[in-house]
Amino acid sequence: MALLEVNDIHSYYGNIHALKGVALTVEEGEIVTLIGGNGAGKTTTLRTISGLIRPRQGNVKFQGEDIIKYAPHALVPKGVSMVPEGRGVFAKLTVEENLEMGAFHRNDRAGIKEDIEKSYEMFPRLGERKTQLAGTMSGGEQQMLAVTRALMSKPKLLLMDEPSMGLAPVLVDLIFDAIIEINKQGMTILLVEQNAHMALQVANRGYVLQTGEIVLSDDAKVLQNDPTVQKAYLGID
């Protein structure tokens, strides 16, 4: 049994049929990536998995349980956490307060404090700015905070939506290095990423979405060498 199973999902925005039978699996310990162009349905897939959108058809199973009925906040204690597109930090709270918010369902104060310190070890820049309001930080710093805040809930599955969006190349490398390290520590990750080259480099497997449908899936290395993927998403003719 896979950790996450998405089965025949049909999601809508009003009358717009955004996802048309999407199906995918994520095994425990994997990094699986969803790639595709703008409007392909990548973010909608994550929003459906995380409970922000309720599909009209299909189901989403996490550890064998259908989680469609749960609201997003109810999925966090079950082990599903999301790094949203655009960071979504609490702008008027400090870095440390944001991290504490990520652990809202936990009551182990010593463990929370220890995990906050681990966040500062992962991204020392956050430690330097722990009393700074999150809204005054750069985009890269906010992305670091969004990642560590999601990890504060101690998830079994981390959903990541466009973590490199809007970042300078040096910060993109930093974020992807962190993704690799988080995965090495045992975290299962479903990664949505516009930068297909970087995503396929770190992932075990990948799915290609096109206008709400999965048109291709395979090992990441196979997708990297697929002529269609190279031409459409990797800039290789």
PDB file of C-alpha atoms in Angstrom:
ATOM      1  CA  MET A   1       0.000   0.000   0.000  1.00  0.00           C
ATOM      2  CA  ALA A   2       1.369   3.374  -1.039  1.00  0.00           C
ATOM      3  CA  LEU A   3       1.553   6.184   1.506  1.00  0.00           C
ATOM      4  CA  LEU A   4      -0.578   8.363  -0.800  1.00  0.00           C
ATOM      5  CA  GLU A   5      -2.983   7.148  -3.474  1.00  0.00           C
ATOM      6  CA  VAL A   6      -4.884   9.580  -5.686  1.00  0.00           C
ATOM      7  CA  ASN A   7      -7.580   7.779  -7.645  1.00  0.00           C
ATOM      8  CA  ASP A   8      -9.539   9.179 -10.623  1.00  0.00           C
ATOM      9  CA  ILE A   9      -9.796  12.711  -9.254  1.00  0.00           C
ATOM     10  CA  HIS A  10     -12.103  15.165 -11.001  1.00  0.00           C
ATOM     11  CA  SER A  11     -11.881  18.678  -9.539  1.00  0.00           C
ATOM     12  CA  TYR A  12     -13.655  21.812 -10.686  1.00  0.00           C
ATOM     13  CA  TYR A  13     -13.531  25.581 -10.315  1.00  0.00           C
ATOM     14  CA  GLY A  14     -17.181  26.411 -10.859  1.00  0.00           C
ATOM     15  CA  ASN A  15     -17.947  24.907 -14.276  1.00  0.00           C
ATOM     16  CA  ILE A  16     -14.279  24.621 -15.242  1.00  0.00           C
ATOM     17  CA  HIS A  17     -13.169  20.981 -15.238  1.00  0.00           C
ATOM     18  CA  ALA A  18      -9.640  21.452 -13.855  1.00  0.00           C
ATOM     19  CA  LEU A  19      -8.623  17.842 -13.124  1.00  0.00           C
ATOM     20  CA  LYS A  20      -9.868  15.063 -15.395  1.00  0.00           C
ATOM     21  CA  GLY A  21      -9.239  11.715 -13.787  1.00  0.00           C
ATOM     22  CA  VAL A  22      -5.846  12.347 -12.191  1.00  0.00           C
ATOM     23  CA  ALA A  23      -4.343   9.268 -10.558  1.00  0.00           C
ATOM     24  CA  LEU A  24      -0.951   8.962  -8.868  1.00  0.00           C
ATOM     25  CA  THR A  25       0.834   7.236  -6.018  1.00  0.00           C
ATOM     26  CA  VAL A  26       3.609   8.246  -3.640  1.00  0.00           C
ATOM     27  CA  GLU A  27       5.492   5.537  -1.774  1.00  0.00           C
ATOM     28  CA  GLU A  28       6.935   6.151   1.669  1.00  0.00           C
ATOM     29  CA  GLY A  29      10.391   7.739   1.469  1.00  0.00           C
ATOM     30  CA  GLU A  30      10.057   8.925  -2.139  1.00  0.00           C
ATOM     31  CA  ILE A  31      10.284  12.309  -3.767  1.00  0.00           C
ATOM     32  CA  VAL A  32       7.650  12.379  -6.497  1.00  0.00           C
ATOM     33  CA  THR A  33       7.312  15.423  -8.720  1.00  0.00           C
ATOM     34  CA  LEU A  34       4.468  16.814 -10.814  1.00  0.00           C
ATOM     35  CA  ILE A  35       5.603  18.844 -13.793  1.00  0.00           C
ATOM     36  CA  GLY A  36       3.668  20.640 -16.498  1.00  0.00           C
ATOM     37  CA  GLY A  37       2.968  24.042 -17.971  1.00  0.00           C
ATOM     38  CA  ASN A  38       0.989  26.885 -16.440  1.00  0.00           C
ATOM     39  CA  GLY A  39      -2.631  25.871 -15.978  1.00  0.00           C
ATOM     40  CA  ALA A  40      -1.878  22.157 -16.285  1.00  0.00           C
ATOM     41  CA  GLY A  41      -3.460  21.391 -12.903  1.00  0.00           C
ATOM     42  CA  LYS A  42      -0.398  20.926 -10.699  1.00  0.00           C
ATOM     43  CA  THR A  43      -1.455  23.274  -7.910  1.00  0.00           C
ATOM     44  CA  THR A  44      -5.066  22.086  -8.176  1.00  0.00           C
ATOM     45  CA  THR A  45      -3.838  18.534  -7.548  1.00  0.00           C
ATOM     46  CA  LEU A  46      -2.084  19.592  -4.350  1.00  0.00           C
ATOM     47  CA  ARG A  47      -5.060  21.682  -3.264  1.00  0.00           C
ATOM     48  CA  THR A  48      -7.302  18.652  -3.742  1.00  0.00           C
ATOM     49  CA  ILE A  49      -4.989  16.362  -1.774  1.00  0.00           C
ATOM     50  CA  SER A  50      -4.683  18.899   1.057  1.00  0.00           C
ATOM     51  CA  GLY A  51      -8.448  19.405   1.389  1.00  0.00           C
ATOM     52  CA  LEU A  52      -8.650  22.929  -0.007  1.00  0.00           C
ATOM     53  CA  ILE A  53     -10.712  21.640  -2.953  1.00  0.00           C
ATOM     54  CA  ARG A  54     -13.219  18.803  -2.684  1.00  0.00           C
ATOM     55  CA  PRO A  55     -13.360  16.738  -5.881  1.00  0.00           C
ATOM     56  CA  ARG A  56     -16.653  15.802  -7.471  1.00  0.00           C
ATOM     57  CA  GLN A  57     -15.363  12.316  -8.272  1.00  0.00           C
ATOM     58  CA  GLY A  58     -12.564  10.050  -7.082  1.00  0.00           C
ATOM     59  CA  ASN A  59     -10.771   9.671  -3.775  1.00  0.00           C
ATOM     60  CA  VAL A  60      -7.513  10.458  -2.038  1.00  0.00           C
ATOM     61  CA  LYS A  61      -6.146   7.815   0.317  1.00  0.00           C
ATOM     62  CA  PHE A  62      -3.436   8.549   2.874  1.00  0.00           C
ATOM     63  CA  GLN A  63      -2.123   5.499   4.746  1.00  0.00           C
ATOM     64  CA  GLY A  64      -5.123   3.626   3.372  1.00  0.00           C
ATOM     65  CA  GLU A  65      -7.751   6.083   4.648  1.00  0.00           C
ATOM     66  CA  ASP A  66      -9.881   8.194   2.329  1.00  0.00           C
ATOM     67  CA  ILE A  67      -9.109  11.767   3.442  1.00  0.00           C
ATOM     68  CA  ILE A  68     -11.456  13.660   1.104  1.00  0.00           C
ATOM     69  CA  LYS A  69     -13.837  14.388   3.992  1.00  0.00           C
ATOM     70  CA  TYR A  70     -11.221  16.212   6.076  1.00  0.00           C
ATOM     71  CA  ALA A  71     -10.628  19.967   6.178  1.00  0.00           C
ATOM     72  CA  PRO A  72      -7.014  21.102   5.656  1.00  0.00           C
ATOM     73  CA  HIS A  73      -6.354  21.817   9.351  1.00  0.00           C
ATOM     74  CA  ALA A  74      -7.623  18.330  10.268  1.00  0.00           C
ATOM     75  CA  LEU A  75      -5.110  16.699   7.916  1.00  0.00           C
ATOM     76  CA  VAL A  76      -2.109  18.229   9.668  1.00  0.00           C
ATOM     77  CA  PRO A  77      -2.378  16.052  12.813  1.00  0.00           C
ATOM     78  CA  LYS A  78      -2.831  13.049  10.505  1.00  0.00           C
ATOM     79  CA  GLY A  79       0.562  13.759   8.931  1.00  0.00           C
ATOM     80  CA  VAL A  80      -0.058  15.852   5.811  1.00  0.00           C
ATOM     81  CA  SER A  81       1.560  19.277   5.655  1.00  0.00           C
ATOM     82  CA  MET A  82       1.867  21.747   2.788  1.00  0.00           C
ATOM     83  CA  VAL A  83       4.321  24.428   1.714  1.00  0.00           C
ATOM     84  CA  PRO A  84       1.946  26.626  -0.300  1.00  0.00           C
ATOM     85  CA  GLU A  85       2.632  28.474  -3.509  1.00  0.00           C
ATOM     86  CA  GLY A  86       3.669  32.048  -2.709  1.00  0.00           C
ATOM     87  CA  ARG A  87       5.017  31.081   0.733  1.00  0.00           C
ATOM     88  CA  GLY A  88       1.948  32.177   2.724  1.00  0.00           C
ATOM     89  CA  VAL A  89       3.856  33.184   5.852  1.00  0.00           C
ATOM     90  CA  PHE A  90       2.127  35.064   8.651  1.00  0.00           C
ATOM     91  CA  ALA A  91       3.472  38.486   7.746  1.00  0.00           C
ATOM     92  CA  LYS A  92       2.780  40.209  11.082  1.00  0.00           C
ATOM     93  CA  LEU A  93       4.282  37.435  13.190  1.00  0.00           C
ATOM     94  CA  THR A  94       7.987  36.940  13.834  1.00  0.00           C
ATOM     95  CA  VAL A  95       9.981  34.077  12.365  1.00  0.00           C
ATOM     96  CA  GLU A  96       9.831  32.191  15.652  1.00  0.00           C
ATOM     97  CA  GLU A  97       6.101  32.797  16.037  1.00  0.00           C
ATOM     98  CA  ASN A  98       5.558  31.431  12.519  1.00  0.00           C
ATOM     99  CA  LEU A  99       7.436  28.284  13.456  1.00  0.00           C
ATOM    100  CA  GLU A 100       5.377  27.925  16.615  1.00  0.00           C
ATOM    101  CA  MET A 101       2.219  28.231  14.504  1.00  0.00           C
ATOM    102  CA  GLY A 102       3.436  25.298  12.424  1.00  0.00           C
ATOM    103  CA  ALA A 103       3.269  23.174  15.574  1.00  0.00           C
ATOM    104  CA  PHE A 104      -0.259  24.294  16.511  1.00  0.00           C
ATOM    105  CA  HIS A 105      -1.503  20.765  17.184  1.00  0.00           C
ATOM    106  CA  ARG A 106       1.488  19.696  19.296  1.00  0.00           C
ATOM    107  CA  ASN A 107       1.768  20.027  23.070  1.00  0.00           C
ATOM    108  CA  ASP A 108       5.340  18.793  23.577  1.00  0.00           C
ATOM    109  CA  ARG A 109       6.967  22.122  24.428  1.00  0.00           C
ATOM    110  CA  ALA A 110      10.480  20.676  24.721  1.00  0.00           C
ATOM    111  CA  GLY A 111      10.133  18.947  21.353  1.00  0.00           C
ATOM    112  CA  ILE A 112       8.805  22.095  19.711  1.00  0.00           C
ATOM    113  CA  LYS A 113      11.746  24.102  21.028  1.00  0.00           C
ATOM    114  CA  GLU A 114      14.165  21.444  19.779  1.00  0.00           C
ATOM    115  CA  ASP A 115      12.563  21.461  16.310  1.00  0.00           C
ATOM    116  CA  ILE A 116      12.745  25.252  16.140  1.00  0.00           C
ATOM    117  CA  GLU A 117      16.464  25.013  16.786  1.00  0.00           C
ATOM    118  CA  LYS A 118      16.727  22.387  14.027  1.00  0.00           C
ATOM    119  CA  SER A 119      15.028  24.876  11.692  1.00  0.00           C
ATOM    120  CA  TYR A 120      17.722  27.416  12.499  1.00  0.00           C
ATOM    121  CA  GLU A 121      20.408  24.796  11.844  1.00  0.00           C
ATOM    122  CA  MET A 122      18.868  24.008   8.450  1.00  0.00           C
ATOM    123  CA  PHE A 123      18.640  27.691   7.507  1.00  0.00           C
ATOM    124  CA  PRO A 124      20.988  29.775   9.720  1.00  0.00           C
ATOM    125  CA  ARG A 125      19.554  32.939   8.184  1.00  0.00           C
ATOM    126  CA  LEU A 126      16.269  32.258   9.978  1.00  0.00           C
ATOM    127  CA  GLY A 127      18.108  32.022  13.281  1.00  0.00           C
ATOM    128  CA  GLU A 128      19.628  35.435  12.636  1.00  0.00           C
ATOM    129  CA  ARG A 129      16.142  36.842  12.020  1.00  0.00           C
ATOM    130  CA  LYS A 130      14.052  34.935  14.554  1.00  0.00           C
ATOM    131  CA  THR A 131      12.611  38.113  16.084  1.00  0.00           C
ATOM    132  CA  GLN A 132      12.018  39.802  12.715  1.00  0.00           C
ATOM    133  CA  LEU A 133       8.505  40.119  11.278  1.00  0.00           C
ATOM    134  CA  ALA A 134       8.135  37.575   8.494  1.00  0.00           C
ATOM    135  CA  GLY A 135       6.535  40.081   6.135  1.00  0.00           C
ATOM    136  CA  THR A 136       9.679  42.224   6.114  1.00  0.00           C
ATOM    137  CA  MET A 137      11.962  39.404   4.920  1.00  0.00           C
ATOM    138  CA  SER A 138      13.056  38.648   1.370  1.00  0.00           C
ATOM    139  CA  GLY A 139      11.259  36.092  -0.790  1.00  0.00           C
ATOM    140  CA  GLY A 140      14.025  33.566  -0.284  1.00  0.00           C
ATOM    141  CA  GLU A 141      13.939  33.945   3.482  1.00  0.00           C
ATOM    142  CA  GLN A 142      10.171  33.596   3.479  1.00  0.00           C
ATOM    143  CA  GLN A 143      10.487  30.386   1.455  1.00  0.00           C
ATOM    144  CA  MET A 144      12.931  28.998   4.019  1.00  0.00           C
ATOM    145  CA  LEU A 145      10.405  29.878   6.709  1.00  0.00           C
ATOM    146  CA  ALA A 146       7.506  28.285   4.807  1.00  0.00           C
ATOM    147  CA  VAL A 147       9.447  25.020   4.493  1.00  0.00           C
ATOM    148  CA  THR A 148      10.501  24.857   8.129  1.00  0.00           C
ATOM    149  CA  ARG A 149       7.059  25.929   9.378  1.00  0.00           C
ATOM    150  CA  ALA A 150       5.530  22.970   7.494  1.00  0.00           C
ATOM    151  CA  LEU A 151       8.112  20.624   9.027  1.00  0.00           C
ATOM    152  CA  MET A 152       7.190  21.815  12.538  1.00  0.00           C
ATOM    153  CA  SER A 153       4.026  19.692  12.372  1.00  0.00           C
ATOM    154  CA  LYS A 154       6.241  16.584  12.001  1.00  0.00           C
ATOM    155  CA  PRO A 155       4.436  15.381   8.865  1.00  0.00           C
ATOM    156  CA  LYS A 156       4.684  12.002   7.194  1.00  0.00           C
ATOM    157  CA  LEU A 157       3.986  13.606   3.801  1.00  0.00           C
ATOM    158  CA  LEU A 158       5.187  17.051   2.739  1.00  0.00           C
ATOM    159  CA  LEU A 159       3.394  18.722  -0.171  1.00  0.00           C
ATOM    160  CA  MET A 160       5.495  21.438  -1.805  1.00  0.00           C
ATOM    161  CA  ASP A 161       3.986  23.876  -4.308  1.00  0.00           C
ATOM    162  CA  GLU A 162       6.491  25.767  -6.487  1.00  0.00           C
ATOM    163  CA  PRO A 163       9.217  26.205  -3.828  1.00  0.00           C
ATOM    164  CA  SER A 164      11.616  27.867  -6.299  1.00  0.00           C
ATOM    165  CA  MET A 165       9.147  30.411  -7.680  1.00  0.00           C
ATOM    166  CA  GLY A 166      10.577  33.919  -7.856  1.00  0.00           C
ATOM    167  CA  LEU A 167      13.907  33.011  -6.258  1.00  0.00           C
ATOM    168  CA  ALA A 168      17.401  33.889  -7.415  1.00  0.00           C
ATOM    169  CA  PRO A 169      19.396  30.888  -8.730  1.00  0.00           C
ATOM    170  CA  VAL A 170      21.614  30.682  -5.632  1.00  0.00           C
ATOM    171  CA  LEU A 171      18.525  30.459  -3.417  1.00  0.00           C
ATOM    172  CA  VAL A 172      16.932  27.882  -5.711  1.00  0.00           C
ATOM    173  CA  ASP A 173      19.987  25.690  -5.156  1.00  0.00           C
ATOM    174  CA  LEU A 174      19.718  26.238  -1.395  1.00  0.00           C
ATOM    175  CA  ILE A 175      16.056  25.229  -1.299  1.00  0.00           C
ATOM    176  CA  PHE A 176      16.626  22.123  -3.419  1.00  0.00           C
ATOM    177  CA  ASP A 177      19.606  21.116  -1.272  1.00  0.00           C
ATOM    178  CA  ALA A 178      17.245  21.344   1.703  1.00  0.00           C
ATOM    179  CA  ILE A 179      14.656  19.188  -0.097  1.00  0.00           C
ATOM    180  CA  ILE A 180      17.297  16.505  -0.675  1.00  0.00           C
ATOM    181  CA  GLU A 181      18.423  16.638   2.961  1.00  0.00           C
ATOM    182  CA  ILE A 182      14.852  16.517   4.309  1.00  0.00           C
ATOM    183  CA  ASN A 183      14.188  13.460   2.171  1.00  0.00           C
ATOM    184  CA  LYS A 184      17.401  11.779   3.342  1.00  0.00           C
ATOM    185  CA  GLN A 185      16.077  12.144   6.884  1.00  0.00           C
ATOM    186  CA  GLY A 186      13.045  10.060   5.889  1.00  0.00           C
ATOM    187  CA  MET A 187      10.512  12.640   4.699  1.00  0.00           C
ATOM    188  CA  THR A 188       8.196  11.682   1.841  1.00  0.00           C
ATOM    189  CA  ILE A 189       7.674  14.589  -0.562  1.00  0.00           C
ATOM    190  CA  LEU A 190       5.224  15.365  -3.360  1.00  0.00           C
ATOM    191  CA  LEU A 191       6.769  18.256  -5.252  1.00  0.00           C
ATOM    192  CA  VAL A 192       5.042  20.565  -7.721  1.00  0.00           C
ATOM    193  CA  GLU A 193       7.631  22.607  -9.562  1.00  0.00           C
ATOM    194  CA  GLN A 194       7.793  24.795 -12.657  1.00  0.00           C
ATOM    195  CA  ASN A 195      11.553  24.230 -12.838  1.00  0.00           C
ATOM    196  CA  ALA A 196      11.279  20.744 -14.333  1.00  0.00           C
ATOM    197  CA  HIS A 197      15.046  20.379 -14.672  1.00  0.00           C
ATOM    198  CA  MET A 198      15.647  20.802 -10.927  1.00  0.00           C
ATOM    199  CA  ALA A 199      12.580  18.779  -9.969  1.00  0.00           C
ATOM    200  CA  LEU A 200      13.588  15.755 -12.039  1.00  0.00           C
ATOM    201  CA  GLN A 201      17.119  15.924 -10.687  1.00  0.00           C
ATOM    202  CA  VAL A 202      15.972  15.443  -7.082  1.00  0.00           C
ATOM    203  CA  ALA A 203      12.905  13.218  -7.623  1.00  0.00           C
ATOM    204  CA  ASN A 204      12.654   9.437  -7.736  1.00  0.00           C
ATOM    205  CA  ARG A 205       9.631   9.465 -10.027  1.00  0.00           C
ATOM    206  CA  GLY A 206       7.614  12.021 -11.942  1.00  0.00           C
ATOM    207  CA  TYR A 207       4.227  12.655 -13.511  1.00  0.00           C
ATOM    208  CA  VAL A 208       3.599  15.031 -16.408  1.00  0.00           C
ATOM    209  CA  LEU A 209       0.310  16.940 -16.271  1.00  0.00           C
ATOM    210  CA  GLN A 210      -1.289  18.548 -19.301  1.00  0.00           C
ATOM    211  CA  THR A 211      -4.656  20.350 -19.204  1.00  0.00           C
ATOM    212  CA  GLY A 212      -5.799  18.437 -16.136  1.00  0.00           C
ATOM    213  CA  GLU A 213      -4.677  14.977 -17.236  1.00  0.00           C
ATOM    214  CA  ILE A 214      -1.577  12.908 -16.572  1.00  0.00           C
ATOM    215  CA  VAL A 215      -0.052  12.201 -19.959  1.00  0.00           C
ATOM    216  CA  LEU A 216       3.211  10.580 -18.871  1.00  0.00           C
ATOM    217  CA  SER A 217       4.729   8.988 -15.765  1.00  0.00           C
ATOM    218  CA  ASP A 218       8.026   7.207 -15.163  1.00  0.00           C
ATOM    219  CA  ASP A 219      11.254   7.230 -13.188  1.00  0.00           C
ATOM    220  CA  ALA A 220      12.686  10.740 -13.044  1.00  0.00           C
ATOM    221  CA  LYS A 221      15.824   9.770 -14.973  1.00  0.00           C
ATOM    222  CA  VAL A 222      13.720   8.246 -17.752  1.00  0.00           C
ATOM    223  CA  LEU A 223      11.618  11.411 -17.985  1.00  0.00           C
ATOM    224  CA  GLN A 224      14.786  13.522 -18.138  1.00  0.00           C
ATOM    225  CA  ASN A 225      15.790  11.620 -21.256  1.00  0.00           C
ATOM    226  CA  ASP A 226      12.351  11.567 -22.866  1.00  0.00           C
ATOM    227  CA  PRO A 227      12.415  13.690 -26.063  1.00  0.00           C
ATOM    228  CA  THR A 228       8.914  15.060 -25.488  1.00  0.00           C
ATOM    229  CA  VAL A 229       9.743  16.126 -21.936  1.00  0.00           C
ATOM    230  CA  GLN A 230      13.075  17.578 -23.029  1.00  0.00           C
ATOM    231  CA  LYS A 231      11.468  19.700 -25.712  1.00  0.00           C
ATOM    232  CA  ALA A 232       8.391  20.823 -23.758  1.00  0.00           C
ATOM    233  CA  TYR A 233       9.794  21.324 -20.269  1.00  0.00           C
ATOM    234  CA  LEU A 234      13.607  21.185 -20.264  1.00  0.00           C
ATOM    235  CA  GLY A 235      14.355  23.541 -23.142  1.00  0.00           C
ATOM    236  CA  ILE A 236      16.208  20.877 -25.111  1.00  0.00           C
ATOM    237  CA  ASP A 237      15.438  20.547 -28.826  1.00  0.00           C
TER     238      ASP A 237
END
